[in-house]
mmCIF file of C-alpha atoms in Angstrom:
data_model
loop_
_atom_site.group_PDB
_atom_site.id
_atom_site.type_symbol
_atom_site.label_atom_id
_atom_site.label_comp_id
_atom_site.label_asym_id
_atom_site.label_seq_id
_atom_site.Cartn_x
_atom_site.Cartn_y
_atom_site.Cartn_z
ATOM 1 C CA MET A 1 -117.504 -160.247 244.523
ATOM 2 C CA ARG A 2 -120.745 -159.816 242.586
ATOM 3 C CA LYS A 3 -121.272 -162.011 239.532
ATOM 4 C CA ILE A 4 -122.435 -160.766 236.160
ATOM 5 C CA CYS A 5 -125.224 -163.030 234.913
ATOM 6 C CA LEU A 6 -126.913 -163.196 231.540
ATOM 7 C CA PHE A 7 -130.479 -164.493 231.971
ATOM 8 C CA ILE A 8 -132.239 -164.675 228.626
ATOM 9 C CA ALA A 9 -134.348 -166.835 226.333
ATOM 10 C CA MET A 10 -133.584 -167.694 222.735
ATOM 11 C CA SER A 11 -135.161 -169.693 219.941
ATOM 12 C CA LEU A 12 -133.734 -173.091 219.121
ATOM 13 C CA ASP A 13 -131.912 -171.468 216.191
ATOM 14 C CA GLY A 14 -130.296 -168.812 218.407
ATOM 15 C CA TYR A 15 -132.464 -165.680 218.138
ATOM 16 C CA ILE A 16 -133.597 -163.481 221.044
ATOM 17 C CA ALA A 17 -136.110 -161.539 218.944
ATOM 18 C CA ASP A 18 -137.791 -162.034 215.598
ATOM 19 C CA SER A 19 -136.909 -159.983 212.505
ATOM 20 C CA LYS A 20 -139.160 -157.122 213.713
ATOM 21 C CA GLY A 21 -137.727 -157.186 217.246
ATOM 22 C CA GLY A 22 -140.783 -158.990 218.620
ATOM 23 C CA VAL A 23 -140.729 -161.481 221.482
ATOM 24 C CA ASP A 24 -144.336 -162.696 221.492
ATOM 25 C CA TRP A 25 -143.056 -166.190 220.679
ATOM 26 C CA LEU A 26 -141.419 -166.557 224.133
ATOM 27 C CA GLN A 27 -143.507 -169.429 225.427
ATOM 28 C CA GLY A 28 -143.391 -173.165 225.816
ATOM 29 C CA GLN A 29 -145.437 -175.692 223.945
ATOM 30 C CA GLY A 30 -148.364 -175.153 226.295
ATOM 31 C CA ASN A 31 -149.219 -178.640 227.500
ATOM 32 C CA ASP A 32 -146.985 -179.057 230.535
ATOM 33 C CA ASN A 33 -148.593 -178.906 233.959
ATOM 34 C CA GLU A 34 -145.278 -178.315 235.723
ATOM 35 C CA ASN A 35 -145.078 -174.882 237.262
ATOM 36 C CA ILE A 36 -141.364 -174.171 237.097
ATOM 37 C CA ASP A 37 -140.531 -170.513 237.570
ATOM 38 C CA ALA A 38 -136.831 -170.172 236.815
ATOM 39 C CA TYR A 39 -137.078 -166.363 236.748
ATOM 40 C CA SER A 40 -138.300 -166.057 240.350
ATOM 41 C CA GLN A 41 -135.487 -168.298 241.557
ATOM 42 C CA PHE A 42 -132.946 -166.281 239.568
ATOM 43 C CA ALA A 43 -134.377 -162.936 240.757
ATOM 44 C CA LYS A 44 -133.600 -163.840 244.378
ATOM 45 C CA SER A 45 -129.877 -163.739 243.546
ATOM 46 C CA ILE A 46 -129.783 -160.256 241.953
ATOM 47 C CA ASP A 47 -130.398 -156.652 242.945
ATOM 48 C CA THR A 48 -129.226 -154.846 239.803
ATOM 49 C CA VAL A 49 -130.370 -155.003 236.177
ATOM 50 C CA LEU A 50 -128.417 -153.735 233.178
ATOM 51 C CA MET A 51 -130.058 -153.235 229.789
ATOM 52 C CA GLY A 52 -129.683 -151.287 226.587
ATOM 53 C CA TRP A 53 -132.056 -148.592 225.368
ATOM 54 C CA ASN A 54 -133.946 -150.845 222.922
ATOM 55 C CA THR A 55 -134.698 -153.386 225.633
ATOM 56 C CA TYR A 56 -135.830 -150.638 228.023
ATOM 57 C CA HIS A 57 -138.012 -149.062 225.341
ATOM 58 C CA GLN A 58 -139.625 -152.414 224.489
ATOM 59 C CA VAL A 59 -140.421 -153.069 228.159
ATOM 60 C CA VAL A 60 -142.064 -149.661 228.743
ATOM 61 C CA THR A 61 -143.932 -149.442 225.431
ATOM 62 C CA GLU A 62 -144.938 -153.060 224.668
ATOM 63 C CA LEU A 63 -144.279 -155.615 227.385
ATOM 64 C CA SER A 64 -145.346 -153.667 230.491
ATOM 65 C CA PRO A 65 -146.382 -150.095 229.605
ATOM 66 C CA LYS A 66 -148.428 -149.508 232.764
ATOM 67 C CA GLU A 67 -145.959 -150.723 235.376
ATOM 68 C CA TRP A 68 -142.172 -150.926 235.700
ATOM 69 C CA ILE A 69 -141.744 -154.679 236.172
ATOM 70 C CA TYR A 70 -138.214 -154.454 237.589
ATOM 71 C CA ASN A 71 -139.176 -152.265 240.544
ATOM 72 C CA ASN A 72 -137.456 -154.595 243.039
ATOM 73 C CA PHE A 73 -134.075 -153.827 241.479
ATOM 74 C CA ILE A 74 -131.891 -150.874 240.535
ATOM 75 C CA THR A 75 -131.853 -150.719 236.735
ATOM 76 C CA TYR A 76 -129.110 -149.154 234.638
ATOM 77 C CA VAL A 77 -130.076 -148.323 231.052
ATOM 78 C CA ILE A 78 -127.095 -147.809 228.752
ATOM 79 C CA THR A 79 -128.128 -145.079 226.323
ATOM 80 C CA HIS A 80 -127.040 -142.004 224.403
ATOM 81 C CA ASN A 81 -130.578 -140.632 224.831
ATOM 82 C CA GLU A 82 -130.977 -137.880 227.407
ATOM 83 C CA GLN A 83 -133.438 -139.150 230.017
ATOM 84 C CA ALA A 84 -134.207 -138.146 233.585
ATOM 85 C CA SER A 85 -133.122 -140.856 236.008
ATOM 86 C CA SER A 86 -135.161 -141.921 239.015
ATOM 87 C CA GLU A 87 -134.314 -143.771 242.210
ATOM 88 C CA LYS A 88 -134.922 -147.147 240.519
ATOM 89 C CA ILE A 89 -133.897 -146.411 236.907
ATOM 90 C CA GLN A 90 -130.541 -144.826 236.089
ATOM 91 C CA PHE A 91 -129.940 -143.730 232.480
ATOM 92 C CA VAL A 92 -126.207 -143.710 231.834
ATOM 93 C CA ASN A 93 -124.066 -142.873 228.841
ATOM 94 C CA ILE A 94 -121.009 -144.902 229.763
ATOM 95 C CA ASN A 95 -119.031 -147.808 228.372
ATOM 96 C CA PRO A 96 -120.888 -150.931 229.619
ATOM 97 C CA GLY A 97 -117.620 -152.643 230.565
ATOM 98 C CA ASP A 98 -116.581 -149.702 232.730
ATOM 99 C CA LEU A 99 -119.975 -149.669 234.442
ATOM 100 C CA ILE A 100 -119.801 -153.428 235.122
ATOM 101 C CA LYS A 101 -116.312 -153.144 236.599
ATOM 102 C CA LYS A 102 -117.515 -150.350 238.906
ATOM 103 C CA LEU A 103 -120.664 -152.224 239.978
ATOM 104 C CA LYS A 104 -118.742 -155.439 240.668
ATOM 105 C CA GLU A 105 -116.686 -153.615 243.284
ATOM 106 C CA GLU A 106 -119.778 -152.378 245.141
ATOM 107 C CA LYS A 107 -121.564 -154.427 247.790
ATOM 108 C CA GLY A 108 -124.701 -156.206 246.724
ATOM 109 C CA LYS A 109 -126.149 -159.214 245.026
ATOM 110 C CA ASP A 110 -125.396 -160.365 241.488
ATOM 111 C CA ILE A 111 -126.027 -158.231 238.399
ATOM 112 C CA TRP A 112 -128.414 -159.294 235.628
ATOM 113 C CA ILE A 113 -127.635 -158.520 232.012
ATOM 114 C CA CYS A 114 -131.184 -158.358 230.660
ATOM 115 C CA GLY A 115 -130.493 -157.436 227.023
ATOM 116 C CA GLY A 116 -130.170 -156.576 224.254
ATOM 117 C CA ALA A 117 -127.860 -158.300 221.862
ATOM 118 C CA ASN A 118 -125.507 -155.364 221.338
ATOM 119 C CA LEU A 119 -124.904 -154.943 225.073
ATOM 120 C CA ILE A 120 -124.449 -158.689 225.559
ATOM 121 C CA GLN A 121 -121.929 -158.870 222.709
ATOM 122 C CA GLN A 122 -119.914 -155.961 224.126
ATOM 123 C CA LEU A 123 -119.724 -157.617 227.547
ATOM 124 C CA MET A 124 -118.881 -161.009 226.046
ATOM 125 C CA ASN A 125 -116.074 -159.459 224.011
ATOM 126 C CA GLU A 126 -114.623 -158.025 227.235
ATOM 127 C CA ASP A 127 -115.145 -161.427 228.923
ATOM 128 C CA LEU A 128 -117.242 -159.847 231.685
ATOM 129 C CA ILE A 129 -120.139 -162.314 231.871
ATOM 130 C CA ASP A 130 -119.660 -164.889 234.627
ATOM 131 C CA CYS A 131 -122.880 -166.940 234.311
ATOM 132 C CA TYR A 132 -125.068 -167.764 231.334
ATOM 133 C CA TYR A 133 -128.700 -168.689 232.133
ATOM 134 C CA ILE A 134 -130.235 -169.493 228.757
ATOM 135 C CA THR A 135 -133.721 -170.840 228.158
ATOM 136 C CA VAL A 136 -134.171 -172.467 224.760
ATOM 137 C CA ILE A 137 -137.710 -171.958 223.443
ATOM 138 C CA PRO A 138 -139.195 -174.650 221.142
ATOM 139 C CA ILE A 139 -139.420 -172.558 217.990
ATOM 140 C CA LEU A 140 -137.306 -172.004 214.891
ATOM 141 C CA LEU A 141 -137.554 -168.348 213.870
ATOM 142 C CA GLY A 142 -135.318 -168.506 210.801
ATOM 143 C CA SER A 143 -134.188 -164.890 211.195
ATOM 144 C CA GLY A 144 -134.068 -162.085 213.711
ATOM 145 C CA ILE A 145 -131.655 -160.774 216.313
ATOM 146 C CA ARG A 146 -129.013 -163.363 217.200
ATOM 147 C CA LEU A 147 -127.908 -163.848 220.769
ATOM 148 C CA PHE A 148 -124.323 -164.807 220.014
ATOM 149 C CA GLU A 149 -122.797 -163.085 217.033
ATOM 150 C CA ASN A 150 -119.490 -161.458 216.176
ATOM 151 C CA ALA A 151 -117.603 -162.826 219.164
ATOM 152 C CA LYS A 152 -113.981 -161.728 219.183
ATOM 153 C CA HIS A 153 -112.714 -164.840 220.971
ATOM 154 C CA GLN A 154 -113.759 -168.182 222.396
ATOM 155 C CA ILE A 155 -115.288 -168.353 225.841
ATOM 156 C CA LYS A 156 -115.046 -171.772 227.435
ATOM 157 C CA LEU A 157 -117.963 -172.665 229.672
ATOM 158 C CA ARG A 158 -118.835 -175.352 232.188
ATOM 159 C CA LEU A 159 -122.396 -176.699 232.326
ATOM 160 C CA LEU A 160 -123.824 -176.453 235.859
ATOM 161 C CA LYS A 161 -127.440 -177.456 235.383
ATOM 162 C CA THR A 162 -130.174 -178.260 232.903
ATOM 163 C CA GLN A 163 -133.899 -178.587 233.351
ATOM 164 C CA SER A 164 -136.700 -179.189 230.920
ATOM 165 C CA TYR A 165 -140.343 -178.146 231.214
ATOM 166 C CA ASN A 166 -143.128 -177.255 228.813
ATOM 167 C CA GLY A 167 -140.871 -178.017 225.847
ATOM 168 C CA MET A 168 -138.291 -175.473 227.004
ATOM 169 C CA ILE A 169 -134.782 -176.210 228.254
ATOM 170 C CA ASP A 170 -132.919 -174.110 230.814
ATOM 171 C CA LEU A 171 -129.130 -174.243 230.465
ATOM 172 C CA ILE A 172 -126.902 -172.775 233.164
ATOM 173 C CA TYR A 173 -123.225 -172.303 232.378
ATOM 174 C CA VAL A 174 -120.312 -170.585 234.119
ATOM 175 C CA ARG A 175 -116.964 -169.580 232.670
ATOM 176 C CA ARG A 176 -114.186 -172.147 232.985
#
């Protein structure tokens, strides 16, 4: 069965975006010659991306306005906004948990929960995330959008792997 994987970066104090929603701080300390590309390794294991409207909007207006950077995957955007879907991007107005349960039953690779915080929290509260790939960025933001907030219950995890490069730390956990 397909796994549901959160792959995301956060500040050392637990934020995935600054107080204005910005992510321009997502970088290491800049003096490491190691060329570790955790994203490319992760991307080999997935074929589906799930994101909320705000994340989608940020990608197409700020982060990559000229090119859809997730073209190798089928992307589902959870939204109440009426949008025309394409072959690669499906806009859906559905409960994220129901969509995940449906997608898990289909054949394919794992499913990436790309963001944002609201979507992640909904899926955590339904205990639907199997793997947590979290990169800790060496910065303290002080405020912003928290990754883990308002959890309805504990989720016990088992650490699978850590790696450190360029001042960043990758943590990979699975549910126990």
